[in-house]
Amino acid sequence: MNLHVYNTLTKSKEEFVPLEPGRVKLYVCGITAYDYCHIGHARSAIVFDVIYRYLLYLGYEVVYVRNFTDVDDKIIRRANEEGVDYHTIVDRYIRAFYEDMDALGVLRPSFEPLATENIPQMIEVIRILIDKGIAYKAGSDVYFQVDRFPGYGKLSGRHLEDMMAGARVEVDANKKNPLDFVLWKGSKPGEPAWDSPWGPGRPGWHIECSAMGNRYLGATFDIHGGGKDLIFPHHENEIAQSEAAFDQPFVRYWLHNGFVNINNEKMSKSLGNFFIIRDVLKTVHPEALRLFVLSKHYRSPVDYSDETIAEAERGLEKLYSTFGSLLDRSPETAESVIDDKGLRSQDPELYEEISNLPAEFHEAMNNDFNTAQAIGYLFGLQRNLQRFLDRFGAKNLKGQAAALARKGGSLLRTYAGILGLLTRSPDDFFEELKDLKLKAIGLTKEEVERLIDMRNEARKTKDFSAADQVRLDLKEKGIQLEDTPRGTRWRVIL
RNA sequence: GGCGGCAUACCCAAGUGGUAAGGGAGCGGUCUGCAAAACCGUUAUUCACCGGUUCAAAUCCGGUUGCCGCCUCCA
């Protein structure tokens, strides 16, 4: 099966066929830079990062655009609260955004335009809409007249009449219809302003995506993504603006990710129940957050809790642990002795698992990016690899056995890598994890290792009660010991 | 009020017509000085409930209940 994606516009799964063969135009709504990002932003970023990585893996050339909204009411309000220029706010939070995204291993898109660097493009779109009689000036603002665009409501499945009846729309004397939305907003004194044919002002929120998308991707994008909450009004309005202005279909496939919930309720600024990424990463490994997000289908809601994130972290440790012992115990083998028959004879079940993984992984990902299922297959391979290693006890693997293990390991890393997982060396991963957790429980590596040395001295003299006491003390502090043939290893359990 | 989504074991979770993936946790075993980790075995005749279609339904249709989201800034 080729790649199929769920399209919000048609409410069904469709085969993905880009407009131009081999080339995908991808646009994802970025952030408004007025605050730190929370894990809902992280989910969206991770989900579309994986979609981007998978499209690249499939061999597409991907032009990926993700914008920054760097002028808007919330930014201005924040700047006023702090008594600083709005640039100060924007710079601070864009920098923080990059820190968070880099920590999470989210790849940079091809283009990351700022709204304020594309004002002329926006003015041009608004001018076209006014010329066509679809937008109108009222007071110092310019509005889009929704009843002049016949398809209005097609993405969110609403009808103008229903929305009117809903009556939750704010009344504005300037608007011909309460659902009309602002394209250009006249500035009050002291607010950031740009010159325009309609007087000094700033762009409305929706117009930036239409203008910047058109600039970097042309009139029609293959994929446009964002959180489910953007479907209405943001994406509905983008469609109206772009299709009314350019007379071409705006987007072929609309993809929307589900929310992160806390106690089964949407995490949001207004409810105040949100966790910002940088706080979470003080105690949770970034790849664990990734695994957590990708363990569920991207369109479903996910409930975030200490328990669910800890489960993800344990799973990640398991993957790295197997991968690590595999690297330690399967030295490079002379190429001459490797052949498929020989490999298979080492362990037919593992050999099958290895042979099947690529097809299984593709099948899962081609089914609307079913990362949860793909991860299930990765764990299947991990278990078979670990079982194979265990058959050799503490001994290193040799010859064909080592070759088979290495083959499995490299496959595991390749496919996990498409999900942005197993991107570190196991040693680095466990070091990072230790540093993170030690900081959280307030111990240093030196203290722990000193106690472990003491215990091992006691063990040498067979003073097991003293040794066990040290182990118990450490366990109470959150340090779990593991005696291995290569010495005592330890990890922090929270 | 309008529109939409979800309900699978102790917990998380995949599965959208062919007879219940995977992870966590628990229990029994192997290994270990003892542990831990790991491995093996085990934990849903059953998929919120009631009807219907079908040779066959967790999957399709109708109804009921419960939860959630959008309609206002929101990933």
Coordinates of C-alpha atoms (C1' of nucleotides) in Angstrom, one line a residue:
Chain A
M1 CA 0.0 0.0 0.0
N2 CA 1.2 3.4 -0.9
L3 CA 1.1 6.3 1.6
H4 CA -2.5 7.2 2.6
V5 CA -3.3 10.1 4.8
Y6 CA -6.5 11.2 6.5
N7 CA -7.6 14.5 5.0
T8 CA -9.7 16.7 7.2
L9 CA -11.2 18.3 4.1
T10 CA -12.8 15.1 2.9
K11 CA -13.0 13.4 6.3
S12 CA -11.5 10.2 4.8
K13 CA -8.2 8.5 4.2
E14 CA -6.8 9.1 0.7
E15 CA -3.9 8.0 -1.3
F16 CA -1.2 10.7 -1.1
V17 CA -0.3 11.9 -4.5
P18 CA 1.7 15.2 -4.7
L19 CA 0.9 17.8 -7.3
E20 CA 4.4 17.4 -8.8
P21 CA 5.8 13.9 -8.8
G22 CA 8.6 13.5 -6.4
R23 CA 8.1 16.9 -4.7
V24 CA 6.0 17.7 -1.7
K25 CA 5.0 21.2 -0.6
L26 CA 4.4 21.1 3.1
Y27 CA 3.2 24.0 5.3
V28 CA 2.7 23.8 9.0
C29 CA 1.4 26.6 11.2
G30 CA 4.1 27.7 13.6
I31 CA 3.8 29.6 16.8
T32 CA 2.9 33.0 17.9
A33 CA 6.0 34.2 19.7
Y34 CA 4.7 35.6 23.0
D35 CA 5.3 32.8 25.5
Y36 CA 7.2 29.5 26.1
C37 CA 6.0 26.5 24.2
H38 CA 4.1 23.8 26.1
I39 CA 3.9 20.1 25.4
G40 CA 0.9 20.6 23.1
H41 CA 3.3 22.6 20.8
A42 CA 5.8 19.8 21.3
R43 CA 3.3 17.2 20.1
S44 CA 2.5 19.2 17.0
A45 CA 6.2 19.8 16.2
I46 CA 7.1 16.2 16.8
V47 CA 4.2 14.8 14.7
F48 CA 5.0 17.0 11.7
D49 CA 8.7 16.4 12.2
V50 CA 8.1 12.7 11.8
I51 CA 5.9 13.3 8.8
Y52 CA 8.6 15.4 7.3
R53 CA 11.3 12.8 8.0
Y54 CA 9.1 10.0 6.6
L55 CA 8.5 11.9 3.4
L56 CA 12.2 12.5 3.0
Y57 CA 12.8 8.8 3.7
L58 CA 10.4 7.9 0.9
G59 CA 12.6 9.9 -1.4
Y60 CA 10.5 13.0 -1.8
E61 CA 12.1 16.4 -2.2
V62 CA 10.2 18.3 0.5
V63 CA 9.8 22.0 0.7
Y64 CA 8.7 22.6 4.2
V65 CA 7.5 25.9 5.4
R66 CA 6.8 26.8 9.0
N67 CA 6.0 30.4 9.9
F68 CA 6.4 32.5 13.0
T69 CA 3.7 35.0 13.9
D70 CA 5.8 37.9 15.2
V71 CA 3.2 40.6 15.4
D72 CA -0.2 40.2 17.0
D73 CA -2.4 41.4 19.9
K74 CA -1.0 38.9 22.4
I75 CA 2.6 39.9 21.6
I76 CA 1.7 43.6 21.9
R77 CA -0.1 43.0 25.2
R78 CA 2.9 41.2 26.5
A79 CA 5.2 43.9 25.4
N80 CA 3.1 46.5 27.1
E81 CA 2.9 44.5 30.3
E82 CA 6.7 44.4 30.5
G83 CA 7.2 47.9 29.2
V84 CA 9.4 46.7 26.3
D85 CA 9.4 46.8 22.5
Y86 CA 7.5 44.0 20.9
H87 CA 10.7 42.9 19.2
T88 CA 12.1 42.1 22.6
I89 CA 9.3 39.7 23.3
V90 CA 9.5 38.1 19.9
D91 CA 13.2 37.6 19.9
R92 CA 13.1 36.0 23.4
Y93 CA 10.4 33.5 22.5
I94 CA 11.8 32.6 19.1
R95 CA 15.1 31.9 20.7
A96 CA 13.4 29.8 23.3
F97 CA 11.4 28.0 20.6
Y98 CA 14.6 26.9 18.9
E99 CA 16.2 25.8 22.1
D100 CA 13.1 23.6 22.8
M101 CA 12.9 22.2 19.3
D102 CA 16.6 21.5 19.1
A103 CA 16.4 19.7 22.4
L104 CA 13.5 17.6 21.0
G105 CA 15.5 16.8 17.9
V106 CA 12.9 18.5 15.6
L107 CA 14.5 19.2 12.2
R108 CA 14.5 22.7 10.8
P109 CA 12.1 23.3 8.0
S110 CA 13.3 24.6 4.6
F111 CA 11.8 28.1 5.3
E112 CA 10.7 29.8 8.5
P113 CA 9.3 33.1 7.4
L114 CA 8.4 35.9 9.8
A115 CA 5.1 37.6 9.3
T116 CA 6.7 41.0 9.6
E117 CA 9.1 40.2 6.7
N118 CA 6.2 39.5 4.4
I119 CA 4.0 42.5 4.9
P120 CA 4.1 43.6 1.2
Q121 CA 3.0 40.1 0.1
M122 CA 0.1 40.3 2.5
I123 CA -0.9 43.7 1.3
E124 CA -0.9 42.4 -2.2
V125 CA -3.3 39.6 -1.3
I126 CA -5.6 42.0 0.5
R127 CA -5.5 44.3 -2.5
I128 CA -6.6 41.5 -4.9
L129 CA -9.4 40.6 -2.5
I130 CA -10.6 44.2 -2.4
D131 CA -10.4 44.5 -6.2
K132 CA -12.5 41.4 -6.5
G133 CA -15.1 42.8 -4.2
I134 CA -14.5 40.1 -1.6
A135 CA -12.9 42.3 1.0
Y136 CA -14.0 45.7 2.2
K137 CA -12.6 48.6 4.2
A138 CA -14.6 49.6 7.3
G139 CA -13.2 52.3 9.6
S140 CA -9.5 51.8 9.7
D141 CA -9.8 48.0 9.2
V142 CA -10.2 45.7 6.2
Y143 CA -12.5 42.7 6.4
F144 CA -13.0 39.5 4.4
Q145 CA -16.7 39.2 3.5
V146 CA -17.4 35.5 4.2
D147 CA -20.7 35.4 2.3
R148 CA -18.8 36.3 -0.9
F149 CA -16.8 33.1 -0.8
P150 CA -19.2 30.2 -1.6
G151 CA -17.0 27.5 -0.1
Y152 CA -16.9 29.1 3.3
G153 CA -17.2 26.4 6.0
K154 CA -16.1 23.4 3.8
L155 CA -13.1 22.5 5.9
S156 CA -14.8 22.7 9.3
G157 CA -18.1 21.3 8.1
R158 CA -20.1 24.3 9.2
H159 CA -22.6 26.5 7.4
L160 CA -22.9 30.2 7.7
E161 CA -26.5 30.0 8.9
D162 CA -25.6 27.5 11.7
M163 CA -22.8 29.8 12.9
M164 CA -25.1 32.8 12.9
A165 CA -27.5 30.8 15.0
G166 CA -24.7 29.9 17.4
A167 CA -24.6 33.6 18.3
R168 CA -21.3 33.3 20.0
V169 CA -19.8 35.8 17.7
E170 CA -18.7 39.1 19.0
V171 CA -20.7 42.1 17.6
D172 CA -18.7 44.6 15.7
A173 CA -20.4 47.6 14.2
N174 CA -17.9 47.8 11.4
K175 CA -18.6 44.3 10.0
K176 CA -21.2 43.6 7.4
N177 CA -21.5 40.1 8.8
P178 CA -20.4 39.2 12.3
L179 CA -18.4 36.3 10.8
D180 CA -16.3 38.5 8.6
F181 CA -12.8 38.5 9.8
V182 CA -10.1 41.1 9.7
L183 CA -7.4 41.1 7.0
W184 CA -5.8 44.4 8.0
K185 CA -6.1 46.0 11.4
G186 CA -5.6 49.8 11.7
S187 CA -3.1 50.6 14.5
K188 CA -3.7 52.7 17.5
P189 CA -1.1 55.2 18.5
G190 CA 2.0 53.5 20.0
E191 CA 1.3 50.1 18.4
P192 CA 3.5 48.6 15.7
A193 CA 2.4 49.8 12.3
W194 CA 3.2 49.4 8.6
D195 CA 2.0 51.6 5.9
S196 CA -0.7 50.3 3.6
P197 CA -3.2 51.7 1.0
W198 CA -5.7 51.6 3.9
G199 CA -3.6 53.5 6.4
P200 CA -1.1 52.5 9.0
G201 CA -1.8 49.1 10.6
R202 CA -0.8 45.5 10.9
P203 CA -2.0 42.3 9.3
G204 CA -4.7 40.1 10.6
W205 CA -3.6 36.7 11.8
H206 CA -5.0 34.5 9.0
I207 CA -3.6 36.5 6.1
E208 CA 0.1 35.7 6.9
C209 CA -0.2 32.0 6.1
S210 CA -2.0 32.7 2.8
A211 CA 0.6 35.2 1.7
M212 CA 3.7 33.4 2.9
G213 CA 2.5 30.0 1.7
N214 CA 1.9 31.5 -1.7
R215 CA 5.3 33.1 -1.7
Y216 CA 7.3 30.0 -0.8
L217 CA 5.0 27.2 -2.2
G218 CA 2.8 28.7 -4.8
A219 CA -1.0 28.8 -5.0
T220 CA -1.5 25.1 -4.1
F221 CA 0.2 23.2 -1.3
D222 CA 0.3 19.4 -1.0
I223 CA 0.0 19.3 2.8
H224 CA -1.1 21.9 5.3
G225 CA -0.9 20.9 8.9
G226 CA -1.5 22.1 12.4
G227 CA -3.4 21.4 15.6
K228 CA -7.0 20.4 15.4
D229 CA -8.0 23.7 17.1
L230 CA -6.8 25.6 14.0
I231 CA -9.4 24.0 11.7
F232 CA -11.8 26.8 12.6
P233 CA -11.5 29.6 12.1
H234 CA -7.8 29.8 11.1
H235 CA -7.6 27.2 8.4
E236 CA -11.1 27.9 7.2
N237 CA -10.2 31.5 6.7
E238 CA -6.9 30.7 5.0
I239 CA -8.8 28.7 2.4
A240 CA -11.3 31.5 1.9
Q241 CA -8.5 34.1 1.4
S242 CA -6.2 32.0 -0.8
E243 CA -8.9 30.5 -3.0
A244 CA -10.7 33.7 -3.4
A245 CA -7.5 35.6 -4.3
F246 CA -5.8 33.0 -6.5
D247 CA -8.7 31.0 -8.0
Q248 CA -6.9 27.7 -7.4
P249 CA -7.3 24.9 -4.8
F250 CA -5.4 26.0 -1.8
V251 CA -4.4 22.7 -0.2
R252 CA -4.7 19.1 -1.3
Y253 CA -4.4 17.3 2.1
W254 CA -5.2 18.9 5.4
L255 CA -3.6 17.1 8.4
H256 CA -4.5 18.0 12.0
N257 CA -3.0 16.6 15.2
G258 CA -5.0 15.9 18.3
F259 CA -4.5 17.6 21.6
V260 CA -2.5 16.8 24.7
N261 CA -4.9 16.5 27.6
I262 CA -4.3 16.8 31.3
N263 CA -6.7 14.6 33.3
N264 CA -8.8 14.2 30.2
E265 CA -9.1 17.9 29.6
K266 CA -7.5 19.9 26.9
M267 CA -4.3 21.5 28.0
S268 CA -4.6 25.2 27.3
K269 CA -3.5 28.6 28.3
S270 CA -7.0 29.6 29.3
L271 CA -7.4 26.6 31.6
G272 CA -3.9 27.2 33.0
N273 CA -3.3 23.4 33.1
F274 CA -0.2 23.4 30.8
F275 CA 3.3 22.2 31.1
I276 CA 6.0 24.0 29.2
I277 CA 8.6 22.0 27.3
R278 CA 11.6 23.3 29.1
D279 CA 10.2 22.4 32.5
V280 CA 9.3 18.9 31.5
L281 CA 12.8 18.4 30.0
K282 CA 14.3 19.1 33.4
T283 CA 13.3 15.6 34.5
V284 CA 12.3 13.8 31.3
H285 CA 14.7 12.8 28.5
P286 CA 13.7 14.5 25.2
E287 CA 13.5 11.2 23.3
A288 CA 11.2 9.9 26.0
L289 CA 8.8 12.8 25.3
R290 CA 9.1 11.9 21.6
L291 CA 8.4 8.2 22.3
F292 CA 5.4 9.2 24.4
V293 CA 4.0 11.4 21.7
L294 CA 4.6 8.8 18.9
S295 CA 3.1 5.9 21.0
K296 CA -0.3 7.2 20.1
H297 CA -1.9 7.9 16.8
Y298 CA -1.4 11.6 15.9
R299 CA -5.1 12.4 15.5
S300 CA -6.2 11.0 18.9
P301 CA -6.1 12.9 22.1
V302 CA -3.3 11.8 24.5
D303 CA -3.4 12.2 28.2
Y304 CA -0.2 13.4 29.7
S305 CA 0.8 12.4 33.3
D306 CA 3.8 11.5 35.3
E307 CA 2.9 7.9 34.9
T308 CA 2.4 7.8 31.1
I309 CA 5.6 9.7 30.5
A310 CA 7.5 7.4 32.8
E311 CA 6.2 4.4 30.9
A312 CA 7.6 5.9 27.7
E313 CA 10.9 6.5 29.4
R314 CA 11.2 2.9 30.6
G315 CA 10.4 1.7 27.1
L316 CA 13.1 4.0 25.6
E317 CA 15.6 2.6 28.2
K318 CA 14.8 -0.8 27.0
L319 CA 15.5 0.0 23.4
Y320 CA 18.8 1.7 24.2
S321 CA 19.8 -1.1 26.6
T322 CA 19.5 -3.8 23.9
F323 CA 21.1 -1.6 21.4
G324 CA 24.0 -0.9 23.7
S325 CA 24.7 -4.5 24.7
L326 CA 24.5 -5.4 21.0
L327 CA 27.2 -2.9 20.1
D328 CA 29.3 -4.0 23.0
R329 CA 29.1 -7.7 22.3
S330 CA 28.9 -8.0 18.5
P331 CA 32.3 -7.0 17.1
E332 CA 32.8 -6.4 13.4
T333 CA 33.0 -9.6 11.4
A334 CA 35.1 -10.5 8.4
E335 CA 32.8 -10.0 5.4
S336 CA 33.8 -13.2 3.7
V337 CA 31.9 -15.5 6.1
I338 CA 28.5 -13.6 5.8
D339 CA 25.8 -15.1 3.8
D340 CA 22.0 -15.2 4.1
K341 CA 21.8 -18.9 4.7
G342 CA 24.4 -18.7 7.5
L343 CA 22.6 -15.7 9.1
R344 CA 19.3 -17.5 9.0
S345 CA 20.7 -20.6 10.6
Q346 CA 21.8 -18.5 13.6
D347 CA 18.2 -17.8 14.6
P348 CA 15.4 -18.2 12.0
E349 CA 12.9 -16.3 14.1
L350 CA 15.2 -13.3 14.5
Y351 CA 16.2 -13.5 10.8
E352 CA 12.5 -13.4 9.8
E353 CA 11.9 -10.5 12.1
I354 CA 14.8 -8.6 10.6
S355 CA 13.7 -9.4 7.0
N356 CA 10.1 -8.4 7.7
L357 CA 10.7 -5.1 9.6
P358 CA 11.0 -2.8 6.6
A359 CA 7.7 -3.9 5.1
E360 CA 6.0 -3.8 8.4
F361 CA 7.3 -0.4 9.2
H362 CA 6.2 0.9 5.8
E363 CA 2.8 -0.6 6.1
A364 CA 2.3 1.1 9.5
M365 CA 3.6 4.5 8.4
N366 CA 1.8 4.4 5.0
N367 CA -1.4 4.0 6.9
D368 CA -1.8 7.7 7.9
F369 CA 1.5 7.7 9.8
N370 CA 0.6 5.0 12.3
T371 CA 3.7 5.5 14.5
A372 CA 2.1 3.6 17.4
Q373 CA 2.0 0.4 15.3
A374 CA 5.5 1.1 13.9
I375 CA 6.8 1.3 17.4
G376 CA 5.2 -2.0 18.2
Y377 CA 7.2 -3.6 15.4
L378 CA 10.4 -1.9 16.7
F379 CA 9.8 -3.4 20.1
G380 CA 9.2 -6.8 18.5
L381 CA 12.7 -6.6 16.9
Q382 CA 14.2 -5.4 20.1
R383 CA 12.8 -8.4 22.0
N384 CA 14.1 -10.9 19.5
L385 CA 17.5 -9.2 19.4
Q386 CA 17.8 -9.3 23.2
R387 CA 16.7 -12.9 23.3
F388 CA 19.3 -13.8 20.8
L389 CA 22.0 -12.0 22.8
D390 CA 20.9 -13.7 26.0
R391 CA 21.4 -17.1 24.3
F392 CA 25.1 -16.4 24.5
G393 CA 25.1 -15.7 28.2
A394 CA 27.8 -13.2 29.0
K395 CA 30.0 -14.1 26.0
N396 CA 30.6 -11.9 23.0
L397 CA 29.1 -13.0 19.7
K398 CA 31.4 -14.1 16.9
G399 CA 31.2 -14.7 13.1
Q400 CA 27.7 -15.0 11.6
A401 CA 26.0 -14.5 15.0
A402 CA 27.7 -11.2 15.5
A403 CA 26.8 -10.3 11.9
L404 CA 23.2 -11.1 12.4
A405 CA 23.0 -9.1 15.6
R406 CA 24.6 -6.1 14.0
K407 CA 22.3 -6.3 11.1
G408 CA 19.3 -6.3 13.4
G409 CA 20.8 -3.4 15.4
S410 CA 21.5 -1.3 12.4
L411 CA 17.9 -1.9 11.2
L412 CA 16.5 -0.9 14.6
R413 CA 18.5 2.3 14.5
T414 CA 17.5 3.2 10.9
Y415 CA 13.8 2.8 11.5
A416 CA 13.8 4.3 15.0
G417 CA 15.7 7.2 13.4
I418 CA 12.9 8.0 11.1
L419 CA 10.9 8.6 14.2
G420 CA 13.7 10.6 15.7
L421 CA 14.5 7.9 18.2
L422 CA 17.7 6.1 19.0
T423 CA 19.6 9.1 17.6
R424 CA 22.3 9.0 20.3
S425 CA 24.9 6.4 21.2
P426 CA 23.6 4.2 24.1
D427 CA 26.5 5.5 26.2
D428 CA 25.6 9.1 25.6
F429 CA 21.9 8.3 26.2
F430 CA 22.5 6.7 29.6
E431 CA 24.9 9.5 30.6
E432 CA 22.3 12.1 29.7
L433 CA 19.6 10.3 31.5
K434 CA 21.8 9.9 34.6
D435 CA 22.7 13.6 34.6
L436 CA 19.1 14.6 34.3
K437 CA 17.8 12.3 37.0
L438 CA 20.7 13.0 39.4
K439 CA 20.0 16.7 39.2
A440 CA 16.4 16.0 40.0
I441 CA 17.2 14.0 43.1
G442 CA 20.2 16.2 44.1
L443 CA 23.0 13.7 44.1
T444 CA 26.3 13.8 42.2
K445 CA 27.9 11.0 40.2
E446 CA 31.0 11.1 42.4
E447 CA 29.0 10.4 45.6
V448 CA 27.2 7.5 43.9
E449 CA 30.3 6.0 42.5
R450 CA 32.2 6.3 45.8
L451 CA 29.5 4.3 47.6
I452 CA 29.5 1.7 44.8
D453 CA 33.3 1.3 45.2
M454 CA 32.8 0.9 49.0
R455 CA 30.2 -1.8 48.3
N456 CA 32.4 -3.6 45.8
E457 CA 35.2 -3.7 48.4
A458 CA 32.8 -5.3 50.8
R459 CA 31.7 -7.8 48.2
K460 CA 35.3 -8.8 47.5
T461 CA 35.7 -9.8 51.1
K462 CA 32.3 -11.5 51.0
D463 CA 30.9 -9.1 53.5
F464 CA 27.5 -9.3 51.9
S465 CA 25.5 -7.7 54.7
A466 CA 27.6 -4.5 54.5
A467 CA 27.4 -4.6 50.7
D468 CA 23.6 -5.1 50.8
Q469 CA 23.3 -2.2 53.2
V470 CA 25.0 0.2 50.8
R471 CA 22.7 -1.1 48.0
L472 CA 19.7 -0.5 50.1
D473 CA 20.7 3.0 51.2
L474 CA 21.3 3.9 47.5
K475 CA 18.0 2.5 46.5
E476 CA 16.2 4.7 49.1
K477 CA 17.9 7.6 47.4
G478 CA 16.6 6.5 44.0
I479 CA 19.7 4.7 42.8
Q480 CA 19.2 1.1 41.5
L481 CA 22.3 -1.0 41.1
E482 CA 23.0 -3.7 38.5
D483 CA 25.9 -6.0 38.9
T484 CA 27.2 -7.1 35.5
P485 CA 30.2 -9.1 34.3
R486 CA 31.7 -5.8 33.3
G487 CA 31.2 -4.2 36.7
T488 CA 28.4 -2.5 38.6
R489 CA 26.1 -0.3 36.6
W490 CA 23.5 2.0 38.1
R491 CA 20.6 4.1 37.1
V492 CA 18.2 6.5 38.8
I493 CA 14.7 5.4 39.4
L494 CA 12.3 8.2 40.1
Chain B
rG1 C1' -28.2 25.2 20.1
rG2 C1' -24.9 23.7 15.6
rC3 C1' -20.7 20.5 14.1
rG4 C1' -17.2 16.6 15.2
rG5 C1' -14.5 12.8 17.9
rC6 C1' -13.8 8.9 21.4
rA7 C1' -15.2 4.3 24.6
rU8 C1' -10.3 -2.3 23.5
rA9 C1' -7.1 -6.1 29.9
rC10 C1' -4.9 -3.3 36.2
rC11 C1' -2.7 1.2 33.2
rC12 C1' -1.0 3.2 28.2
rA13 C1' -2.2 1.5 23.3
rA14 C1' -2.6 -0.6 17.8
rG15 C1' -6.1 -3.1 15.2
rU16 C1' -11.9 -0.4 10.6
rG17 C1' -15.1 -7.4 7.9
rG18 C1' -11.9 -13.1 8.8
rU19 C1' -11.4 -14.7 14.4
rA20 C1' -7.6 -9.5 19.9
rA21 C1' 0.0 -6.1 18.0
rG22 C1' 3.2 -3.7 21.4
rG23 C1' 4.7 -1.2 26.0
rG24 C1' 4.1 -0.6 31.4
rA25 C1' 2.5 -3.2 36.0
rG26 C1' 1.5 -8.0 38.5
rC27 C1' 2.4 -13.3 39.2
rG28 C1' 5.5 -18.0 38.4
rG29 C1' 10.4 -19.7 36.5
rU30 C1' 15.7 -19.2 34.7
rC31 C1' 20.1 -16.3 35.9
rU32 C1' 22.5 -14.1 40.5
rG33 C1' 26.1 -14.6 47.0
rC34 C1' 21.3 -12.1 47.3
rA35 C1' 19.3 -8.4 44.2
rA36 C1' 18.6 -5.6 39.8
rA37 C1' 18.5 -6.0 34.6
rA38 C1' 17.4 -9.5 30.9
rC39 C1' 15.0 -13.8 29.1
rC40 C1' 10.9 -17.7 29.3
rG41 C1' 5.8 -18.6 30.8
rU42 C1' 1.4 -16.2 32.4
rU43 C1' -2.7 -12.1 32.8
rA44 C1' -9.3 -9.9 27.4
rU45 C1' -13.6 -16.7 24.4
rU46 C1' -13.5 -10.7 24.4
rC47 C1' -13.5 -5.0 22.4
rA48 C1' -19.3 0.7 26.9
rC49 C1' -24.5 -1.2 26.4
rC50 C1' -28.9 -2.9 23.2
rG51 C1' -30.6 -4.4 18.5
rG52 C1' -29.6 -5.3 13.1
rU53 C1' -26.8 -6.8 8.4
rU54 C1' -23.3 -10.9 7.2
rC55 C1' -21.0 -17.6 6.4
rA56 C1' -18.1 -14.2 9.5
rA57 C1' -18.3 -7.8 13.3
rA58 C1' -14.0 -4.7 18.1
rU59 C1' -14.4 -3.4 13.0
rC60 C1' -20.6 -2.0 8.9
rC61 C1' -25.8 0.1 10.1
rG62 C1' -29.6 2.0 13.9
rG63 C1' -30.4 3.3 18.9
rU64 C1' -28.7 4.1 24.3
rU65 C1' -25.2 5.7 27.9
rG66 C1' -20.7 8.1 29.3
rC67 C1' -16.5 11.3 28.2
rC68 C1' -14.1 15.0 25.2
rG69 C1' -13.2 18.9 21.5
rC70 C1' -14.5 23.1 18.0
rC71 C1' -18.1 27.1 17.3
rU72 C1' -13.7 33.2 21.3
rC73 C1' -7.0 33.4 21.4
rC74 C1' -5.3 28.4 21.1
rA75 C1' -0.8 23.1 18.7

